Amino acid sequence: MMAAIQASKSSQVVLLEQNEKLGKKLYITGKGRCNFTNNKDISEFFPELVRNPSFLYSAFYSFSNLDLVNFLQLPYKVERGDRIFPQSDKSSDVIRALEAFCQKGGVDIRKNTKVLGLEKEGDQFSIETNKGNLTCDRVILATGGRSYPRTGSQGDGYDFAKKLGHTIIPLKPALVPLILKDSWTQDLEGLSLRNVALKAQGDGKEELFGEALITKTGLSGPIALSLSSKINRWKKVDLSLDLKPALDFQSLDQSLLRDFDQNKNKEVLTVMKSRLPQALAEVFLNVVQVDSRKKIHDLTREDRDKLVHGLKNFPLHFKALDSIERGIVTSGGVDTLEVDPSTMESKLVKGLYFSGELLDLDALTGGFNLQIAFSTGYLAGENSRLES
Ligand SMILES: Cc1cc2nc3c(=O)[nH]c(=O)nc-3n(C[C@H](O)[C@H](O)[C@H](O)COP(=O)(O)OP(=O)(O)OC[C@H]3O[C@@H](n4cnc5c(N)ncnc54)[C@H](O)[C@@H]3O)c2cc1C
């Protein structure tokens, strides 16, 4: 929609959308509230980008978060983590604004129109749809990724780009829950772990601090989702949780000792329940192999070591990432080396432009993924339009 709006300033634009309405994915963003960008300075967006941050310099500086806010003309609010939402908490307001701009620009919106094929014939493109064929001078591919396919992003654009000679960097799930081999997660489904550090080692090293959520099959929540984007190309993944990241080994050991001194006749389970979410305490003792019924005065030095090591390095056994369909975004896509970052035009096919998640670009949560779509859409629209 953003690309169509910009292109319509001096070109006749047809927007082909296979769904019965525009912006089906946009509608479910931010749990229906649409975290459409972030209030950080645009220079601070780059560390939030997982793949190819430098490709986005032109796009972000040509159409920044502030430009987007001004453009949409919607009352907005800033929440935790500088996330920007419409004041109304309604993603439908963003969609309505974009659709209205399209109409104002005279964009010929054709809903229920699925693109089936795209070819270049001489200087023109030939587009095959379920409603007949079209020819045009320029094409902007903005078909999204392959996540949440029921919203329409089924990955068709990758095939079109590939047939026109583009390289597709292998697709991976991103911002997706982690599936673990640990069966205990079934019993703790829904338990939220706050102020923990999730650590991954393997092809690299990552440590993320914040909140994780235990699911039936593994781990979700902010730090698990973010971690998935960082490790989705690793071959080897070793995971652990630091349940007490504020204390180092020695301070934690000292603090446990003090606790034990005051509770000599209590069971270790009772003491650990005061240190951990209650539901986790029993599982924790099971995993670190300390008898939960043992009295504190019977604990050996070895038991205490197991407790301290368990609290600092609680082992998680990684099985896989959840499926690409369940990711918030798709990692991989059209190789950015084959696209001009200042125009979004293909370096291989003149007149072909790209925008959004179809490109090999993805970011962490916080409104950055939509800003990628808006900024690249803006550049593609601006640069694809015929001179007025
Ligand atoms: C649950 C969820 C929540 C999210 N929340 C946020 C958030 O709060 N903030 C944020 O920044 N990001 C969020 N994202 C990510 C963000 O929504 C996407 O990165 C963004 O929508 C990508 O925009 P796009 O225009 O590239 O693709 P899309 O929004 O996927 O749009 C692509 C469009 O192309 C159409 N299309 C595809 N193939 C064809 C075809 N062959 N013919 C015709 N039409 C076709 C599709 O129907 C679709 O309408 C969220 C994603 C999900 C799944």
CSV table of C-alpha atoms and ligand atoms in Angstrom, one decimal:
chain,number,residue,atom,x,y,z
A,1,MET,CA,0.0,0.0,0.0
A,2,MET,CA,2.8,2.4,0.9
A,3,ALA,CA,4.6,1.6,-2.4
A,4,ALA,CA,1.3,2.1,-4.4
A,5,ILE,CA,0.6,5.4,-2.7
A,6,GLN,CA,4.1,6.8,-3.6
A,7,ALA,CA,4.0,5.5,-7.1
A,8,SER,CA,0.6,6.9,-7.7
A,9,LYS,CA,1.9,10.4,-7.4
A,10,SER,CA,2.8,10.3,-11.1
A,11,SER,CA,1.9,6.9,-12.4
A,12,GLN,CA,-1.1,4.9,-13.0
A,13,VAL,CA,-1.0,2.2,-10.4
A,14,VAL,CA,-2.8,-1.1,-10.1
A,15,LEU,CA,-2.6,-2.9,-6.7
A,16,LEU,CA,-3.2,-6.6,-6.9
A,17,GLU,CA,-4.3,-8.3,-3.6
A,18,GLN,CA,-5.4,-11.9,-3.5
A,19,ASN,CA,-7.5,-11.4,-0.3
A,20,GLU,CA,-11.0,-9.9,-0.1
A,21,LYS,CA,-9.5,-7.0,1.8
A,22,LEU,CA,-6.2,-5.1,2.2
A,23,GLY,CA,-3.8,-5.5,5.1
A,24,LYS,CA,-4.9,-8.8,6.6
A,25,LYS,CA,-1.5,-9.3,8.3
A,26,LEU,CA,-1.4,-5.6,9.4
A,27,TYR,CA,-4.7,-6.2,11.1
A,28,ILE,CA,-3.3,-8.8,13.5
A,29,THR,CA,-0.1,-7.0,14.2
A,30,GLY,CA,0.6,-6.0,17.8
A,31,LYS,CA,-2.2,-8.2,19.0
A,32,GLY,CA,-4.6,-6.2,16.8
A,33,ARG,CA,-3.2,-2.8,18.1
A,34,CYS,CA,-0.5,-2.5,15.4
A,35,ASN,CA,2.9,-1.5,16.8
A,36,PHE,CA,3.6,0.3,13.5
A,37,THR,CA,7.0,1.8,14.4
A,38,ASN,CA,9.3,2.8,17.3
A,39,ASN,CA,10.0,6.1,18.9
A,40,LYS,CA,13.8,5.6,19.2
A,41,ASP,CA,16.0,7.8,17.1
A,42,ILE,CA,16.2,6.2,13.6
A,43,SER,CA,20.0,5.7,14.1
A,44,GLU,CA,19.1,3.3,17.0
A,45,PHE,CA,17.0,1.1,14.8
A,46,PHE,CA,20.1,-0.6,13.3
A,47,PRO,CA,21.0,-2.8,16.3
A,48,GLU,CA,17.5,-4.1,16.2
A,49,LEU,CA,17.9,-5.5,12.7
A,50,VAL,CA,18.9,-9.1,12.5
A,51,ARG,CA,19.9,-9.4,8.8
A,52,ASN,CA,21.5,-6.9,6.5
A,53,PRO,CA,21.2,-3.7,8.6
A,54,SER,CA,23.4,-1.6,6.3
A,55,PHE,CA,21.1,-2.3,3.4
A,56,LEU,CA,18.4,-0.2,5.2
A,57,TYR,CA,20.4,3.1,5.6
A,58,SER,CA,18.9,4.8,2.6
A,59,ALA,CA,15.4,3.5,3.2
A,60,PHE,CA,15.3,4.4,6.9
A,61,TYR,CA,16.8,7.9,6.3
A,62,SER,CA,14.6,8.5,3.2
A,63,PHE,CA,11.4,7.6,5.1
A,64,SER,CA,12.0,7.4,8.9
A,65,ASN,CA,9.8,6.6,11.8
A,66,LEU,CA,9.0,10.3,12.2
A,67,ASP,CA,8.1,10.6,8.5
A,68,LEU,CA,5.8,7.6,9.0
A,69,VAL,CA,4.1,9.1,12.0
A,70,ASN,CA,3.6,12.4,10.1
A,71,PHE,CA,2.4,10.6,7.0
A,72,LEU,CA,-0.3,8.6,8.7
A,73,GLN,CA,-1.7,11.6,10.5
A,74,LEU,CA,-3.1,9.3,13.2
A,75,PRO,CA,-3.1,10.1,16.9
A,76,TYR,CA,-0.5,7.8,18.5
A,77,LYS,CA,1.0,6.8,21.8
A,78,VAL,CA,4.3,5.5,22.9
A,79,GLU,CA,4.5,2.5,25.2
A,80,ARG,CA,7.2,0.4,26.9
A,81,GLY,CA,10.3,0.0,24.8
A,82,ASP,CA,9.4,3.1,22.8
A,83,ARG,CA,6.8,1.1,20.8
A,84,ILE,CA,4.4,3.3,18.9
A,85,PHE,CA,0.7,2.3,18.5
A,86,PRO,CA,-2.3,4.2,17.3
A,87,GLN,CA,-4.0,6.0,20.1
A,88,SER,CA,-7.2,4.1,19.4
A,89,ASP,CA,-5.4,0.7,19.9
A,90,LYS,CA,-6.9,-0.3,16.5
A,91,SER,CA,-4.8,-1.7,13.7
A,92,SER,CA,-7.8,-1.1,11.5
A,93,ASP,CA,-7.2,2.6,11.8
A,94,VAL,CA,-3.8,2.2,10.1
A,95,ILE,CA,-5.3,0.1,7.3
A,96,ARG,CA,-8.1,2.5,6.8
A,97,ALA,CA,-5.6,5.5,6.6
A,98,LEU,CA,-3.5,3.6,4.0
A,99,GLU,CA,-6.5,2.6,1.9
A,100,ALA,CA,-7.8,6.1,1.9
A,101,PHE,CA,-4.4,7.4,0.7
A,102,CYS,CA,-4.5,4.8,-2.1
A,103,GLN,CA,-7.9,5.9,-3.1
A,104,LYS,CA,-6.9,9.6,-3.0
A,105,GLY,CA,-4.0,8.7,-5.3
A,106,GLY,CA,-6.3,7.0,-7.7
A,107,VAL,CA,-4.8,3.6,-7.2
A,108,ASP,CA,-6.8,0.9,-8.9
A,109,ILE,CA,-7.2,-1.6,-6.1
A,110,ARG,CA,-8.2,-5.0,-7.3
A,111,LYS,CA,-9.0,-7.3,-4.4
A,112,ASN,CA,-9.6,-11.1,-4.8
A,113,THR,CA,-7.0,-11.0,-7.5
A,114,LYS,CA,-4.2,-13.5,-7.1
A,115,VAL,CA,-1.0,-13.1,-9.1
A,116,LEU,CA,-0.1,-16.5,-10.6
A,117,GLY,CA,2.9,-15.6,-12.8
A,118,LEU,CA,5.2,-12.7,-13.6
A,119,GLU,CA,7.4,-12.5,-16.8
A,120,LYS,CA,9.4,-9.8,-18.5
A,121,GLU,CA,8.8,-9.4,-22.2
A,122,GLY,CA,11.0,-6.8,-23.8
A,123,ASP,CA,10.5,-3.6,-21.8
A,124,GLN,CA,7.3,-4.7,-20.3
A,125,PHE,CA,6.1,-7.1,-17.6
A,126,SER,CA,3.3,-9.6,-18.2
A,127,ILE,CA,1.3,-10.5,-15.1
A,128,GLU,CA,-0.9,-13.5,-15.0
A,129,THR,CA,-3.8,-13.4,-12.5
A,130,ASN,CA,-6.8,-15.5,-11.7
A,131,LYS,CA,-8.8,-12.6,-13.3
A,132,GLY,CA,-6.9,-12.4,-16.6
A,133,ASN,CA,-3.6,-11.0,-17.7
A,134,LEU,CA,-2.1,-7.5,-17.4
A,135,THR,CA,0.9,-5.7,-18.9
A,136,CYS,CA,2.8,-2.9,-17.2
A,137,ASP,CA,6.1,-0.9,-17.3
A,138,ARG,CA,7.1,-1.4,-13.7
A,139,VAL,CA,6.4,-4.0,-11.1
A,140,ILE,CA,6.8,-3.7,-7.3
A,141,LEU,CA,6.8,-7.1,-5.6
A,142,ALA,CA,5.5,-6.7,-2.0
A,143,THR,CA,4.1,-10.2,-1.3
A,144,GLY,CA,5.5,-10.5,2.2
A,145,GLY,CA,7.2,-13.6,3.8
A,146,ARG,CA,5.9,-17.0,4.5
A,147,SER,CA,4.7,-16.7,8.1
A,148,TYR,CA,1.1,-16.7,9.0
A,149,PRO,CA,0.1,-17.8,5.5
A,150,ARG,CA,-3.6,-17.5,6.2
A,151,THR,CA,-3.1,-13.7,6.1
A,152,GLY,CA,-2.0,-14.1,2.4
A,153,SER,CA,1.7,-14.3,2.7
A,154,GLN,CA,2.3,-17.7,1.2
A,155,GLY,CA,5.7,-17.0,-0.3
A,156,ASP,CA,4.5,-16.6,-3.9
A,157,GLY,CA,6.9,-13.6,-4.4
A,158,TYR,CA,9.9,-15.8,-3.8
A,159,ASP,CA,9.0,-17.9,-6.8
A,160,PHE,CA,8.3,-14.9,-9.0
A,161,ALA,CA,11.7,-13.3,-8.0
A,162,LYS,CA,13.5,-16.6,-8.5
A,163,LYS,CA,12.0,-17.2,-12.0
A,164,LEU,CA,13.3,-13.7,-12.9
A,165,GLY,CA,16.8,-14.7,-11.9
A,166,HIS,CA,17.0,-13.6,-8.3
A,167,THR,CA,18.7,-15.6,-5.6
A,168,ILE,CA,16.6,-16.5,-2.6
A,169,ILE,CA,18.5,-16.7,0.7
A,170,PRO,CA,17.1,-19.9,2.4
A,171,LEU,CA,14.0,-19.1,4.5
A,172,LYS,CA,14.1,-19.6,8.2
A,173,PRO,CA,11.5,-19.0,11.0
A,174,ALA,CA,12.2,-15.9,13.0
A,175,LEU,CA,10.6,-14.5,16.2
A,176,VAL,CA,9.2,-18.0,16.8
A,177,PRO,CA,9.0,-20.2,19.9
A,178,LEU,CA,11.7,-22.7,20.8
A,179,ILE,CA,10.8,-26.3,21.0
A,180,LEU,CA,12.7,-28.2,23.7
A,181,LYS,CA,13.3,-31.9,24.4
A,182,ASP,CA,12.5,-31.3,28.1
A,183,SER,CA,9.2,-33.0,28.9
A,184,TRP,CA,8.8,-31.0,32.2
A,185,THR,CA,7.6,-28.0,30.2
A,186,GLN,CA,4.2,-29.7,29.8
A,187,ASP,CA,3.7,-29.4,33.5
A,188,LEU,CA,4.7,-25.8,33.7
A,189,GLU,CA,2.8,-24.5,30.6
A,190,GLY,CA,2.0,-20.8,31.0
A,191,LEU,CA,4.6,-20.1,33.7
A,192,SER,CA,6.3,-16.8,33.1
A,193,LEU,CA,9.9,-16.3,34.2
A,194,ARG,CA,10.8,-12.7,34.7
A,195,ASN,CA,14.3,-11.2,35.0
A,196,VAL,CA,16.1,-14.3,33.7
A,197,ALA,CA,18.9,-14.6,31.1
A,198,LEU,CA,18.5,-17.0,28.2
A,199,LYS,CA,21.9,-18.1,27.0
A,200,ALA,CA,22.8,-19.9,23.7
A,201,GLN,CA,26.1,-21.3,22.7
A,202,GLY,CA,27.0,-23.1,19.5
A,203,ASP,CA,27.9,-21.5,16.2
A,204,GLY,CA,28.1,-18.3,18.2
A,205,LYS,CA,27.2,-16.9,21.6
A,206,GLU,CA,24.1,-15.0,22.6
A,207,GLU,CA,22.6,-13.9,26.0
A,208,LEU,CA,19.3,-12.2,26.3
A,209,PHE,CA,17.9,-10.8,29.5
A,210,GLY,CA,14.2,-10.4,30.2
A,211,GLU,CA,11.0,-12.5,30.3
A,212,ALA,CA,10.4,-16.0,29.0
A,213,LEU,CA,7.2,-18.0,28.9
A,214,ILE,CA,7.1,-21.8,29.3
A,215,THR,CA,4.9,-23.5,26.8
A,216,LYS,CA,3.7,-27.0,26.4
A,217,THR,CA,6.5,-27.8,24.0
A,218,GLY,CA,9.3,-25.4,25.1
A,219,LEU,CA,9.9,-21.7,25.5
A,220,SER,CA,8.3,-18.6,24.2
A,221,GLY,CA,8.0,-15.0,25.4
A,222,PRO,CA,10.1,-12.0,24.4
A,223,ILE,CA,13.6,-13.3,25.0
A,224,ALA,CA,12.9,-16.7,23.4
A,225,LEU,CA,11.4,-15.1,20.3
A,226,SER,CA,14.3,-12.7,20.0
A,227,LEU,CA,16.8,-15.5,20.4
A,228,SER,CA,15.1,-17.6,17.7
A,229,SER,CA,16.0,-14.8,15.2
A,230,LYS,CA,19.6,-14.9,16.2
A,231,ILE,CA,20.2,-18.6,16.2
A,232,ASN,CA,18.0,-19.7,13.2
A,233,ARG,CA,21.0,-20.4,11.0
A,234,TRP,CA,23.1,-22.2,13.7
A,235,LYS,CA,23.8,-25.9,13.3
A,236,LYS,CA,24.5,-26.5,17.0
A,237,VAL,CA,22.6,-24.9,19.8
A,238,ASP,CA,23.2,-25.4,23.5
A,239,LEU,CA,20.7,-23.5,25.7
A,240,SER,CA,20.6,-22.7,29.4
A,241,LEU,CA,18.8,-20.3,31.7
A,242,ASP,CA,20.4,-18.1,34.3
A,243,LEU,CA,17.6,-17.9,36.8
A,244,LYS,CA,19.6,-15.4,39.0
A,245,PRO,CA,21.4,-13.1,36.6
A,246,ALA,CA,21.9,-10.3,39.1
A,247,LEU,CA,24.2,-12.5,41.2
A,248,ASP,CA,27.5,-14.1,40.2
A,249,PHE,CA,28.4,-17.6,41.3
A,250,GLN,CA,30.1,-16.6,44.5
A,251,SER,CA,27.5,-14.1,45.7
A,252,LEU,CA,24.8,-16.6,45.0
A,253,ASP,CA,26.6,-19.2,47.0
A,254,GLN,CA,27.0,-16.9,49.9
A,255,SER,CA,23.4,-15.8,49.8
A,256,LEU,CA,22.3,-19.5,49.7
A,257,LEU,CA,24.5,-20.2,52.7
A,258,ARG,CA,22.9,-17.4,54.7
A,259,ASP,CA,19.5,-18.7,53.8
A,260,PHE,CA,20.4,-22.2,54.8
A,261,ASP,CA,21.8,-21.1,58.1
A,262,GLN,CA,18.4,-19.6,59.0
A,263,ASN,CA,16.4,-22.6,57.8
A,264,LYS,CA,18.4,-25.6,58.9
A,265,ASN,CA,15.4,-27.8,59.7
A,266,LYS,CA,13.4,-27.0,56.6
A,267,GLU,CA,13.2,-29.1,53.5
A,268,VAL,CA,15.2,-27.9,50.5
A,269,LEU,CA,12.0,-27.7,48.5
A,270,THR,CA,10.6,-25.1,50.9
A,271,VAL,CA,13.7,-22.9,50.7
A,272,MET,CA,13.9,-23.2,46.9
A,273,LYS,CA,10.2,-22.2,46.7
A,274,SER,CA,11.2,-18.8,48.2
A,275,ARG,CA,13.9,-18.4,45.6
A,276,LEU,CA,12.1,-19.5,42.5
A,277,PRO,CA,8.5,-19.4,41.1
A,278,GLN,CA,6.8,-22.0,43.3
A,279,ALA,CA,5.8,-24.3,40.4
A,280,LEU,CA,9.4,-24.4,39.1
A,281,ALA,CA,11.0,-25.3,42.4
A,282,GLU,CA,10.2,-29.1,42.3
A,283,VAL,CA,11.1,-29.4,38.6
A,284,PHE,CA,14.3,-27.5,39.3
A,285,LEU,CA,15.4,-29.9,42.1
A,286,ASN,CA,14.5,-32.9,39.9
A,287,VAL,CA,16.6,-31.6,37.0
A,288,VAL,CA,19.6,-30.7,39.2
A,289,GLN,CA,19.2,-34.0,41.1
A,290,VAL,CA,18.8,-32.9,44.6
A,291,ASP,CA,16.2,-34.7,46.7
A,292,SER,CA,13.5,-32.2,47.3
A,293,ARG,CA,12.6,-33.7,50.7
A,294,LYS,CA,16.1,-33.5,52.1
A,295,LYS,CA,16.5,-31.3,55.1
A,296,ILE,CA,18.9,-28.3,54.8
A,297,HIS,CA,21.1,-29.6,57.6
A,298,ASP,CA,21.7,-32.8,55.5
A,299,LEU,CA,22.7,-31.0,52.4
A,300,THR,CA,26.3,-31.8,51.3
A,301,ARG,CA,28.7,-29.3,49.6
A,302,GLU,CA,28.1,-31.2,46.4
A,303,ASP,CA,24.3,-30.6,46.8
A,304,ARG,CA,24.9,-26.9,47.3
A,305,ASP,CA,27.2,-26.8,44.2
A,306,LYS,CA,24.4,-28.5,42.2
A,307,LEU,CA,21.9,-25.8,43.4
A,308,VAL,CA,24.2,-22.9,42.6
A,309,HIS,CA,25.2,-24.3,39.2
A,310,GLY,CA,21.6,-25.1,38.4
A,311,LEU,CA,20.4,-21.6,39.3
A,312,LYS,CA,23.1,-20.0,37.1
A,313,ASN,CA,23.0,-22.6,34.3
A,314,PHE,CA,19.7,-24.4,34.3
A,315,PRO,CA,20.0,-26.7,31.3
A,316,LEU,CA,17.5,-26.6,28.4
A,317,HIS,CA,17.7,-29.2,25.6
A,318,PHE,CA,17.0,-27.5,22.3
A,319,LYS,CA,15.1,-29.6,19.7
A,320,ALA,CA,14.1,-27.2,17.0
A,321,LEU,CA,12.6,-23.8,16.2
A,322,ASP,CA,8.8,-23.9,15.8
A,323,SER,CA,7.6,-23.8,12.1
A,324,ILE,CA,8.1,-20.9,9.7
A,325,GLU,CA,4.3,-20.5,9.5
A,326,ARG,CA,4.2,-19.7,13.3
A,327,GLY,CA,7.0,-17.2,13.2
A,328,ILE,CA,6.2,-13.5,13.5
A,329,VAL,CA,8.5,-12.9,10.5
A,330,THR,CA,10.4,-14.9,7.9
A,331,SER,CA,14.1,-14.6,7.8
A,332,GLY,CA,15.8,-14.9,4.4
A,333,GLY,CA,14.3,-14.0,1.0
A,334,VAL,CA,15.4,-12.0,-2.0
A,335,ASP,CA,19.2,-11.5,-1.7
A,336,THR,CA,19.8,-7.8,-0.9
A,337,LEU,CA,23.1,-7.9,-2.9
A,338,GLU,CA,20.9,-8.1,-6.0
A,339,VAL,CA,18.8,-5.0,-5.1
A,340,ASP,CA,19.8,-1.3,-5.2
A,341,PRO,CA,19.4,-0.1,-1.6
A,342,SER,CA,18.7,3.5,-2.6
A,343,THR,CA,15.9,2.7,-5.0
A,344,MET,CA,14.8,-0.9,-4.2
A,345,GLU,CA,15.2,-1.7,-7.9
A,346,SER,CA,16.5,-5.1,-9.0
A,347,LYS,CA,20.0,-5.0,-10.2
A,348,LEU,CA,19.2,-7.9,-12.5
A,349,VAL,CA,15.8,-6.9,-14.0
A,350,LYS,CA,15.2,-3.3,-14.9
A,351,GLY,CA,11.8,-2.0,-13.8
A,352,LEU,CA,11.4,-4.6,-11.1
A,353,TYR,CA,11.3,-3.4,-7.5
A,354,PHE,CA,11.0,-5.1,-4.1
A,355,SER,CA,9.7,-4.1,-0.7
A,356,GLY,CA,9.0,-5.5,2.8
A,357,GLU,CA,9.5,-8.9,4.2
A,358,LEU,CA,10.0,-10.6,0.8
A,359,LEU,CA,13.6,-9.2,1.0
A,360,ASP,CA,16.2,-10.8,3.2
A,361,LEU,CA,15.6,-8.4,6.0
A,362,ASP,CA,14.2,-9.0,9.5
A,363,ALA,CA,14.2,-7.3,12.9
A,364,LEU,CA,13.4,-7.9,16.5
A,365,THR,CA,10.0,-6.9,17.9
A,366,GLY,CA,9.2,-3.3,18.7
A,367,GLY,CA,7.7,-1.9,15.4
A,368,PHE,CA,10.9,-2.4,13.4
A,369,ASN,CA,9.6,-4.9,11.0
A,370,LEU,CA,6.7,-2.7,9.9
A,371,GLN,CA,9.1,0.3,9.6
A,372,ILE,CA,11.2,-1.9,7.2
A,373,ALA,CA,8.1,-2.6,5.1
A,374,PHE,CA,7.0,1.1,5.1
A,375,SER,CA,10.5,2.5,4.4
A,376,THR,CA,11.3,0.0,1.6
A,377,GLY,CA,7.8,0.4,0.2
A,378,TYR,CA,8.3,4.2,0.2
A,379,LEU,CA,11.6,4.0,-1.8
A,380,ALA,CA,10.2,1.4,-4.2
A,381,GLY,CA,7.1,3.6,-4.9
A,382,GLU,CA,9.1,6.8,-5.2
A,383,ASN,CA,11.6,5.3,-7.6
A,384,SER,CA,9.3,3.2,-9.7
A,385,ARG,CA,7.0,6.0,-10.8
A,386,LEU,CA,7.3,7.3,-14.2
A,387,GLU,CA,8.5,10.9,-14.5
A,388,SER,CA,5.6,13.4,-14.3
B,1,LIG,C1,1.0,-12.1,14.5
B,1,LIG,C2,2.0,-11.0,13.9
B,1,LIG,C3,2.1,-9.8,14.6
B,1,LIG,C4,3.0,-8.9,14.2
B,1,LIG,N1,3.1,-7.7,14.8
B,1,LIG,C5,4.0,-6.7,14.4
B,1,LIG,C6,4.1,-5.5,15.0
B,1,LIG,O1,3.3,-5.2,16.0
B,1,LIG,N2,5.0,-4.6,14.6
B,1,LIG,C7,5.8,-4.8,13.5
B,1,LIG,O2,6.6,-4.0,13.2
B,1,LIG,N3,5.7,-6.0,12.8
B,1,LIG,C8,4.8,-6.9,13.2
B,1,LIG,N4,4.7,-8.1,12.5
B,1,LIG,C9,5.4,-8.3,11.3
B,1,LIG,C10,4.8,-7.5,10.1
B,1,LIG,O3,3.4,-7.7,10.1
B,1,LIG,C11,5.4,-7.9,8.7
B,1,LIG,O4,6.8,-7.8,8.8
B,1,LIG,C12,4.8,-6.9,7.7
B,1,LIG,O5,3.4,-7.0,7.6
B,1,LIG,C13,5.4,-7.2,6.3
B,1,LIG,O6,4.8,-6.4,5.4
B,1,LIG,P1,4.8,-6.8,3.8
B,1,LIG,O7,4.0,-5.7,3.2
B,1,LIG,O8,6.1,-7.1,3.3
B,1,LIG,O9,3.9,-8.1,3.7
B,1,LIG,P2,2.5,-8.5,4.2
B,1,LIG,O10,2.0,-7.6,5.2
B,1,LIG,O11,2.5,-9.9,4.5
B,1,LIG,O12,1.6,-8.2,2.9
B,1,LIG,C14,1.8,-9.0,1.7
B,1,LIG,C15,0.5,-8.9,0.9
B,1,LIG,O13,0.7,-9.5,-0.4
B,1,LIG,C16,-0.4,-10.3,-0.7
B,1,LIG,N5,0.0,-11.4,-1.6
B,1,LIG,C17,0.9,-12.3,-1.5
B,1,LIG,N6,1.0,-13.1,-2.5
B,1,LIG,C18,0.1,-12.6,-3.4
B,1,LIG,C19,-0.2,-13.0,-4.7
B,1,LIG,N7,0.3,-14.0,-5.4
B,1,LIG,N8,-1.2,-12.3,-5.4
B,1,LIG,C20,-1.8,-11.2,-4.8
B,1,LIG,N9,-1.5,-10.8,-3.5
B,1,LIG,C21,-0.5,-11.5,-2.9
B,1,LIG,C22,-0.9,-10.9,0.6
B,1,LIG,O14,-2.2,-11.3,0.6
B,1,LIG,C23,-0.7,-9.7,1.6
B,1,LIG,O15,-1.8,-8.9,1.7
B,1,LIG,C24,3.8,-9.1,13.0
B,1,LIG,C25,3.6,-10.3,12.3
B,1,LIG,C26,2.7,-11.2,12.7
B,1,LIG,C27,2.5,-12.5,11.9
